[in-house]
Amino acid sequence: MNLPEQVTIYEVGARDGLQNEKTAIPVEVKAEFIGRLADAGLTAIEATSFVHPKWVPQLADADELMAELERRPGVNYPVLVPNERGMGRALAAGVGEIAIFASATEAFARKNLNRSMDEQYAMFEPVVSRALAEGMRVRVYLSMAFGDPWEGDVPIPQAVAAGKRLLEMGCYQLSLGDTIGVGTAGHVQELIAAFGDPSALAVHFHDTYGQALANTLAALQAGVTTVDASAGGLGGCPYAKSATGNLATEDLVWMLDGLGIRHGVSLDSLVETSTWMAGHLGRPSPSRVVTARSNS
Ligand code: HMG
Ligand code: MG
């Protein structure tokens, strides 16, 4: 099937998951959530965002969370940073890795960043330079890489041009975001192939149309070895109403286990954590695997 032997799971539940939940989650619960995710074996756990607190009130406690967070050896806790103001906050919080987040479309750049696409690059450049000078690694997301609620299908050359420009800034990895979950497996393979070399690519699927796992398998076959997922399938984007939760980490782990692909994460611990978190959120987890395990 042309699959990798090992996959890195990049966990986004505490950031992408919680940024869109209506229930306010106390900072100590977030810290415990992240601690439990590390206990489950995850080694890349996106913790929060240093964005404008008015834009994403759910993550307004980012400074406090990073002060409280117990860092485990061998685990990275990247945070989203949009601009120099956010970078200053991240540095003060002792962050070791950041992620910037760009848009493949003009419409979403405006909605999510209050910038045109050209202005987004201008905003990110000094952030990346500063981070690299501080010895940090920088990841970059490309949102709306497949489709956009305002602009429709995103042409592959448009997504590739934006992605390459961002990688050229010095980012170590580009995560292709299907922010509203409209992509399908053939599109995924075509987009990855259009980049030429998949080694710096990751995939970030939202499960709006139920395609996230199929798209992940397609991406693995196309040579991608880092997959973003959200414990319990939490998530969405507050500036794209049609975005639902991400691919659930449990569903990903179930598929990888079935394929014999190594990932280092305990399914039982994850299910326990997502069930515990669902209690705090006051709603059941949308993950099929969490649901199946809870009923068995
Ligand atoms: P803006 O209003 O244009 O900001 O927002 P500004 O640069 O004009 O600054 C206005 C004021 O905000 C200033 O204060 C700044 O200091 C302050 P004043 O001088 O007026 O007193 N400010 C800040 N304060 C704290 N932290 C900051 C910060 N920046 C400015 N970082 C901005 C521009 C980028 C800040 C805003 O649009 C923003 O915060 N956007 C973030 C939106 C967001 O977080 N969306 C969700 C994440 S993206 C996503 O979910 C997709 C993804 O999962 C991948 C996928 O699924 O595709 C990653
Ligand atoms: Mg997302």
Short mmCIF file of C-alpha atoms and ligand atoms in Angstrom, two decimals:
data_model
loop_
_atom_site.label_atom_id
_atom_site.label_comp_id
_atom_site.label_asym_id
_atom_site.label_seq_id
_atom_site.Cartn_x
_atom_site.Cartn_y
_atom_site.Cartn_z
CA MET A 1 0.00 0.00 0.00
CA ASN A 2 3.09 2.25 0.09
CA LEU A 3 2.73 3.36 3.70
CA PRO A 4 5.29 4.73 6.20
CA GLU A 5 6.49 2.56 9.10
CA GLN A 6 6.08 5.40 11.57
CA VAL A 7 3.88 8.47 11.86
CA THR A 8 4.19 11.52 14.11
CA ILE A 9 0.87 12.60 15.54
CA TYR A 10 0.74 16.36 16.05
CA GLU A 11 -1.96 16.91 18.67
CA VAL A 12 -4.08 20.08 18.32
CA GLY A 13 -6.95 19.39 20.74
CA ALA A 14 -5.88 21.93 23.36
CA ARG A 15 -5.61 24.69 20.73
CA ASP A 16 -7.78 23.97 17.67
CA GLY A 17 -10.14 21.94 19.84
CA LEU A 18 -10.68 24.36 22.67
CA GLN A 19 -10.58 27.59 20.62
CA ASN A 20 -14.06 26.85 19.34
CA GLU A 21 -15.80 25.38 22.37
CA LYS A 22 -18.62 27.40 23.93
CA THR A 23 -17.94 26.19 27.47
CA ALA A 24 -15.24 28.16 29.27
CA ILE A 25 -12.56 25.75 30.44
CA PRO A 26 -10.56 26.73 33.54
CA VAL A 27 -6.82 27.07 33.00
CA GLU A 28 -6.02 24.23 35.42
CA VAL A 29 -8.27 21.87 33.45
CA LYS A 30 -6.42 22.83 30.24
CA ALA A 31 -3.08 22.16 31.94
CA GLU A 32 -4.32 18.78 33.14
CA PHE A 33 -5.67 17.98 29.65
CA ILE A 34 -2.24 18.66 28.14
CA GLY A 35 -0.52 16.66 30.88
CA ARG A 36 -2.81 13.69 30.21
CA LEU A 37 -2.10 13.93 26.47
CA ALA A 38 1.63 13.75 27.22
CA ASP A 39 0.98 10.76 29.52
CA ALA A 40 -0.79 9.06 26.59
CA GLY A 41 2.48 9.25 24.65
CA LEU A 42 1.97 12.30 22.44
CA THR A 43 5.20 14.23 21.86
CA ALA A 44 3.92 17.22 19.84
CA ILE A 45 1.11 18.94 21.70
CA GLU A 46 0.00 22.36 20.50
CA ALA A 47 -0.87 24.09 23.74
CA THR A 48 -2.56 27.42 22.96
CA SER A 49 -2.44 30.62 20.86
CA PHE A 50 -0.84 33.99 21.51
CA VAL A 51 -3.41 35.74 19.34
CA HIS A 52 -5.49 38.77 20.21
CA PRO A 53 -7.61 37.73 23.22
CA LYS A 54 -10.65 39.48 21.77
CA TRP A 55 -10.36 37.41 18.59
CA VAL A 56 -10.20 34.08 20.42
CA PRO A 57 -11.48 34.60 23.98
CA GLN A 58 -11.33 30.85 24.72
CA LEU A 59 -7.51 31.06 24.62
CA ALA A 60 -7.15 34.44 26.36
CA ASP A 61 -5.45 32.61 29.23
CA ALA A 62 -2.45 31.60 27.07
CA ASP A 63 0.15 33.41 29.21
CA GLU A 64 -1.26 31.90 32.41
CA LEU A 65 -1.50 28.41 30.91
CA MET A 66 2.12 28.39 29.75
CA ALA A 67 3.23 29.59 33.20
CA GLU A 68 1.29 26.75 34.82
CA LEU A 69 2.13 24.01 32.33
CA GLU A 70 4.44 21.28 33.53
CA ARG A 71 6.78 20.53 30.58
CA ARG A 72 7.85 16.92 30.16
CA PRO A 73 11.21 16.01 28.65
CA GLY A 74 10.88 14.83 25.06
CA VAL A 75 7.58 16.66 24.51
CA ASN A 76 7.19 19.82 22.41
CA TYR A 77 4.49 22.32 23.26
CA PRO A 78 4.22 24.63 20.23
CA VAL A 79 1.87 27.63 20.30
CA LEU A 80 0.26 29.71 17.55
CA VAL A 81 1.78 33.14 17.03
CA PRO A 82 0.45 35.57 14.39
CA ASN A 83 2.58 38.68 14.85
CA GLU A 84 5.41 40.36 16.74
CA ARG A 85 3.16 41.18 19.69
CA GLY A 86 2.29 37.48 19.99
CA MET A 87 5.97 36.58 19.61
CA GLY A 88 6.89 38.83 22.53
CA ARG A 89 4.29 37.09 24.68
CA ALA A 90 5.51 33.64 23.57
CA LEU A 91 9.12 34.51 24.42
CA ALA A 92 8.12 35.82 27.83
CA ALA A 93 6.28 32.53 28.41
CA GLY A 94 9.38 30.46 27.63
CA VAL A 95 7.89 28.84 24.54
CA GLY A 96 10.30 26.64 22.56
CA GLU A 97 8.46 26.21 19.26
CA ILE A 98 5.85 28.25 17.43
CA ALA A 99 3.42 27.85 14.56
CA ILE A 100 2.34 30.65 12.27
CA PHE A 101 -0.91 30.30 10.37
CA ALA A 102 -1.44 31.67 6.89
CA SER A 103 -4.30 31.53 4.43
CA ALA A 104 -4.32 30.20 0.86
CA THR A 105 -7.16 32.59 0.02
CA GLU A 106 -7.71 36.35 0.21
CA ALA A 107 -11.13 35.95 1.83
CA PHE A 108 -9.90 33.90 4.78
CA ALA A 109 -6.77 36.02 5.25
CA ARG A 110 -9.12 38.96 5.80
CA LYS A 111 -11.52 37.07 8.07
CA ASN A 112 -8.90 35.33 10.21
CA LEU A 113 -6.01 37.79 10.25
CA ASN A 114 -7.52 41.13 9.20
CA ARG A 115 -4.91 41.18 6.43
CA SER A 116 -4.63 40.64 2.67
CA MET A 117 -2.49 37.67 1.62
CA ASP A 118 0.47 39.97 0.90
CA GLU A 119 0.01 41.63 4.26
CA GLN A 120 -0.04 38.23 6.01
CA TYR A 121 3.43 37.41 4.64
CA ALA A 122 4.68 40.82 5.79
CA MET A 123 3.24 40.13 9.25
CA PHE A 124 4.84 36.68 9.50
CA GLU A 125 8.33 37.46 8.17
CA PRO A 126 9.65 39.24 11.28
CA VAL A 127 8.03 36.61 13.50
CA VAL A 128 9.84 33.78 11.71
CA SER A 129 13.17 35.68 11.67
CA ARG A 130 12.93 36.37 15.38
CA ALA A 131 11.96 32.80 16.21
CA LEU A 132 14.84 31.36 14.16
CA ALA A 133 17.26 33.81 15.78
CA GLU A 134 16.03 32.57 19.18
CA GLY A 135 16.76 28.98 18.10
CA MET A 136 13.11 27.96 17.77
CA ARG A 137 11.58 25.77 15.14
CA VAL A 138 8.68 27.29 13.22
CA ARG A 139 5.81 25.35 11.74
CA VAL A 140 3.36 26.94 9.34
CA TYR A 141 -0.25 26.16 8.60
CA LEU A 142 -1.81 26.85 5.25
CA SER A 143 -5.52 27.21 5.88
CA MET A 144 -8.15 26.75 3.16
CA ALA A 145 -5.62 24.74 1.16
CA PHE A 146 -8.45 22.72 -0.45
CA GLY A 147 -11.61 24.82 -0.40
CA ASP A 148 -12.89 28.04 1.08
CA PRO A 149 -16.48 28.91 2.10
CA TRP A 150 -16.32 32.28 0.30
CA GLU A 151 -14.12 31.46 -2.72
CA GLY A 152 -15.03 27.80 -3.39
CA ASP A 153 -12.43 25.30 -4.64
CA VAL A 154 -8.87 26.52 -4.19
CA PRO A 155 -6.77 25.89 -7.32
CA ILE A 156 -3.77 23.64 -6.63
CA PRO A 157 -1.19 26.11 -8.06
CA GLN A 158 -2.55 28.82 -5.73
CA ALA A 159 -2.14 26.59 -2.65
CA VAL A 160 1.31 25.40 -3.74
CA ALA A 161 2.57 28.94 -4.41
CA ALA A 162 1.44 30.12 -0.97
CA GLY A 163 2.85 27.03 0.75
CA LYS A 164 6.25 27.27 -0.92
CA ARG A 165 6.53 30.95 -0.11
CA LEU A 166 5.93 30.15 3.57
CA LEU A 167 8.41 27.27 3.64
CA GLU A 168 11.01 29.54 2.06
CA MET A 169 10.74 31.85 5.07
CA GLY A 170 12.49 29.07 7.04
CA CYS A 171 9.62 27.04 8.46
CA TYR A 172 10.51 23.39 9.04
CA GLN A 173 7.05 22.08 8.24
CA LEU A 174 3.96 23.12 6.29
CA SER A 175 0.66 21.73 7.51
CA LEU A 176 -1.93 21.65 4.74
CA GLY A 177 -5.19 22.74 6.36
CA ASP A 178 -8.54 21.53 5.11
CA THR A 179 -10.14 24.07 7.42
CA ILE A 180 -13.73 23.32 6.38
CA GLY A 181 -13.24 19.63 5.60
CA VAL A 182 -14.26 19.67 1.93
CA GLY A 183 -11.23 17.89 0.46
CA THR A 184 -11.35 14.33 -0.85
CA ALA A 185 -8.63 11.71 -1.30
CA GLY A 186 -7.80 12.40 -4.95
CA HIS A 187 -7.45 16.12 -4.28
CA VAL A 188 -5.16 15.37 -1.34
CA GLN A 189 -2.84 13.25 -3.46
CA GLU A 190 -2.81 15.78 -6.27
CA LEU A 191 -1.97 18.66 -3.95
CA ILE A 192 0.83 16.75 -2.20
CA ALA A 193 2.27 15.59 -5.53
CA ALA A 194 2.23 19.19 -6.80
CA PHE A 195 4.69 20.15 -4.05
CA GLY A 196 7.19 17.67 -5.51
CA ASP A 197 8.74 16.62 -2.19
CA PRO A 198 6.41 15.60 0.67
CA SER A 199 9.10 15.52 3.37
CA ALA A 200 8.27 18.97 4.83
CA LEU A 201 4.50 18.48 4.61
CA ALA A 202 1.95 17.60 7.28
CA VAL A 203 -1.82 17.32 6.93
CA HIS A 204 -4.54 18.92 9.02
CA PHE A 205 -8.00 17.60 8.27
CA HIS A 206 -11.31 18.71 9.68
CA ASP A 207 -13.99 16.04 9.48
CA THR A 208 -16.94 18.17 8.32
CA TYR A 209 -17.80 15.87 5.40
CA GLY A 210 -16.55 12.66 7.03
CA GLN A 211 -13.46 12.52 4.81
CA ALA A 212 -10.70 13.07 7.36
CA LEU A 213 -9.56 9.46 7.74
CA ALA A 214 -9.78 8.66 4.03
CA ASN A 215 -7.81 11.83 3.31
CA THR A 216 -5.22 10.85 5.91
CA LEU A 217 -4.69 7.45 4.31
CA ALA A 218 -4.31 9.17 0.93
CA ALA A 219 -1.73 11.57 2.41
CA LEU A 220 0.26 8.71 4.00
CA GLN A 221 0.35 6.95 0.64
CA ALA A 222 1.60 10.19 -0.92
CA GLY A 223 4.58 10.26 1.48
CA VAL A 224 3.39 12.44 4.40
CA THR A 225 4.45 11.20 7.85
CA THR A 226 3.08 13.90 10.21
CA VAL A 227 -0.66 14.01 10.82
CA ASP A 228 -2.52 16.61 12.89
CA ALA A 229 -5.35 15.33 15.05
CA SER A 230 -7.44 16.47 17.97
CA ALA A 231 -8.17 14.30 20.99
CA GLY A 232 -11.84 13.40 21.03
CA GLY A 233 -12.37 15.19 17.69
CA LEU A 234 -12.74 18.58 19.37
CA GLY A 235 -12.37 21.68 17.31
CA GLY A 236 -13.20 24.08 14.56
CA CYS A 237 -12.25 27.59 13.61
CA PRO A 238 -14.17 30.55 14.99
CA TYR A 239 -13.61 32.48 11.74
CA ALA A 240 -14.91 29.75 9.42
CA LYS A 241 -18.38 28.75 10.50
CA SER A 242 -18.41 25.61 8.39
CA ALA A 243 -15.34 24.19 10.18
CA THR A 244 -16.19 21.34 12.55
CA GLY A 245 -13.87 19.25 14.66
CA ASN A 246 -10.54 17.93 13.48
CA LEU A 247 -9.81 14.33 12.71
CA ALA A 248 -10.09 12.64 16.13
CA THR A 249 -6.75 11.39 17.47
CA GLU A 250 -8.42 8.17 18.64
CA ASP A 251 -9.80 7.48 15.14
CA LEU A 252 -6.35 8.08 13.67
CA VAL A 253 -4.69 5.80 16.23
CA TRP A 254 -7.21 3.04 15.51
CA MET A 255 -6.42 3.19 11.79
CA LEU A 256 -2.64 3.34 12.32
CA ASP A 257 -2.80 0.37 14.71
CA GLY A 258 -4.75 -1.61 12.13
CA LEU A 259 -2.14 -0.80 9.50
CA GLY A 260 0.75 -1.70 11.82
CA ILE A 261 2.18 1.85 11.65
CA ARG A 262 4.10 2.93 14.77
CA HIS A 263 3.01 6.13 16.56
CA GLY A 264 3.78 5.69 20.28
CA VAL A 265 0.38 6.68 21.65
CA SER A 266 -1.85 4.66 23.99
CA LEU A 267 -5.43 4.42 22.72
CA ASP A 268 -6.82 3.52 26.14
CA SER A 269 -5.26 6.59 27.79
CA LEU A 270 -6.51 8.83 25.00
CA VAL A 271 -10.07 7.51 25.24
CA GLU A 272 -10.00 7.99 29.00
CA THR A 273 -8.74 11.57 28.59
CA SER A 274 -11.30 12.49 25.93
CA THR A 275 -14.12 11.02 28.03
CA TRP A 276 -12.90 13.06 31.01
CA MET A 277 -12.69 16.21 28.81
CA ALA A 278 -16.17 15.59 27.40
CA GLY A 279 -17.40 15.76 31.00
CA HIS A 280 -15.86 19.23 31.36
CA LEU A 281 -17.31 20.35 28.02
CA GLY A 282 -20.75 18.99 28.83
CA ARG A 283 -21.12 17.13 25.55
CA PRO A 284 -20.13 13.71 24.25
CA SER A 285 -17.00 13.36 22.12
CA PRO A 286 -17.73 13.28 18.37
CA SER A 287 -14.97 10.66 17.89
CA ARG A 288 -16.35 7.36 16.58
CA VAL A 289 -13.68 5.39 18.44
CA VAL A 290 -14.36 7.17 21.75
CA THR A 291 -18.08 6.51 21.26
CA ALA A 292 -17.49 2.85 20.39
CA ARG A 293 -15.21 2.35 23.40
CA SER A 294 -17.69 4.07 25.75
CA ASN A 295 -20.48 1.74 24.59
CA SER A 296 -18.44 -1.45 24.82
P1 HMG B 1 -5.71 43.37 14.24
O1 HMG B 1 -6.98 43.85 14.87
O2 HMG B 1 -5.44 43.71 12.80
O3 HMG B 1 -4.46 43.77 15.14
O4 HMG B 1 -5.69 41.79 14.41
P2 HMG B 1 -3.50 45.03 15.08
O5 HMG B 1 -2.19 44.56 14.62
O6 HMG B 1 -4.17 46.15 14.33
O7 HMG B 1 -3.43 45.44 16.63
C1 HMG B 1 -4.59 45.93 17.31
C2 HMG B 1 -4.37 45.85 18.82
O8 HMG B 1 -4.31 44.48 19.21
C3 HMG B 1 -3.06 46.48 19.32
O9 HMG B 1 -3.35 47.02 20.62
C4 HMG B 1 -2.15 45.31 19.48
O10 HMG B 1 -1.13 45.48 20.46
C5 HMG B 1 -3.10 44.22 19.92
P3 HMG B 1 -3.45 48.62 20.83
O11 HMG B 1 -2.12 49.14 20.38
O12 HMG B 1 -4.59 49.02 19.94
O13 HMG B 1 -3.74 48.71 22.28
N1 HMG B 1 -2.60 42.91 19.52
C6 HMG B 1 -2.40 41.87 20.33
N2 HMG B 1 -2.60 41.68 21.65
C7 HMG B 1 -2.25 40.48 22.17
N3 HMG B 1 -1.72 39.48 21.44
C8 HMG B 1 -1.51 39.62 20.12
C9 HMG B 1 -1.87 40.86 19.53
N4 HMG B 1 -1.78 41.31 18.26
C10 HMG B 1 -2.23 42.56 18.26
N5 HMG B 1 -0.97 38.63 19.40
C11 HMG B 1 -4.51 39.70 14.57
C12 HMG B 1 -4.67 41.01 13.82
C13 HMG B 1 -3.61 38.80 13.76
C14 HMG B 1 -3.89 39.99 15.93
C15 HMG B 1 -5.91 39.08 14.77
O14 HMG B 1 -6.51 38.97 13.52
C16 HMG B 1 -5.88 37.73 15.42
O15 HMG B 1 -5.55 37.61 16.59
N6 HMG B 1 -6.27 36.68 14.68
C17 HMG B 1 -6.23 35.31 15.17
C18 HMG B 1 -7.40 34.51 14.67
C19 HMG B 1 -7.26 33.09 15.13
O16 HMG B 1 -6.60 32.78 16.12
N7 HMG B 1 -7.95 32.15 14.42
C20 HMG B 1 -7.92 30.75 14.76
C21 HMG B 1 -6.60 30.10 14.48
S1 HMG B 1 -6.38 29.69 12.76
C22 HMG B 1 -7.11 28.12 12.60
O17 HMG B 1 -7.79 27.68 13.48
C23 HMG B 1 -6.79 27.28 11.38
C24 HMG B 1 -5.81 26.16 11.67
O18 HMG B 1 -6.31 25.25 12.64
C25 HMG B 1 -5.49 25.38 10.39
C26 HMG B 1 -6.73 24.97 9.60
O19 HMG B 1 -7.65 24.34 10.15
O20 HMG B 1 -6.75 25.32 8.41
C27 HMG B 1 -4.47 26.71 12.20
MG MG B 2 -7.77 23.70 12.19
#
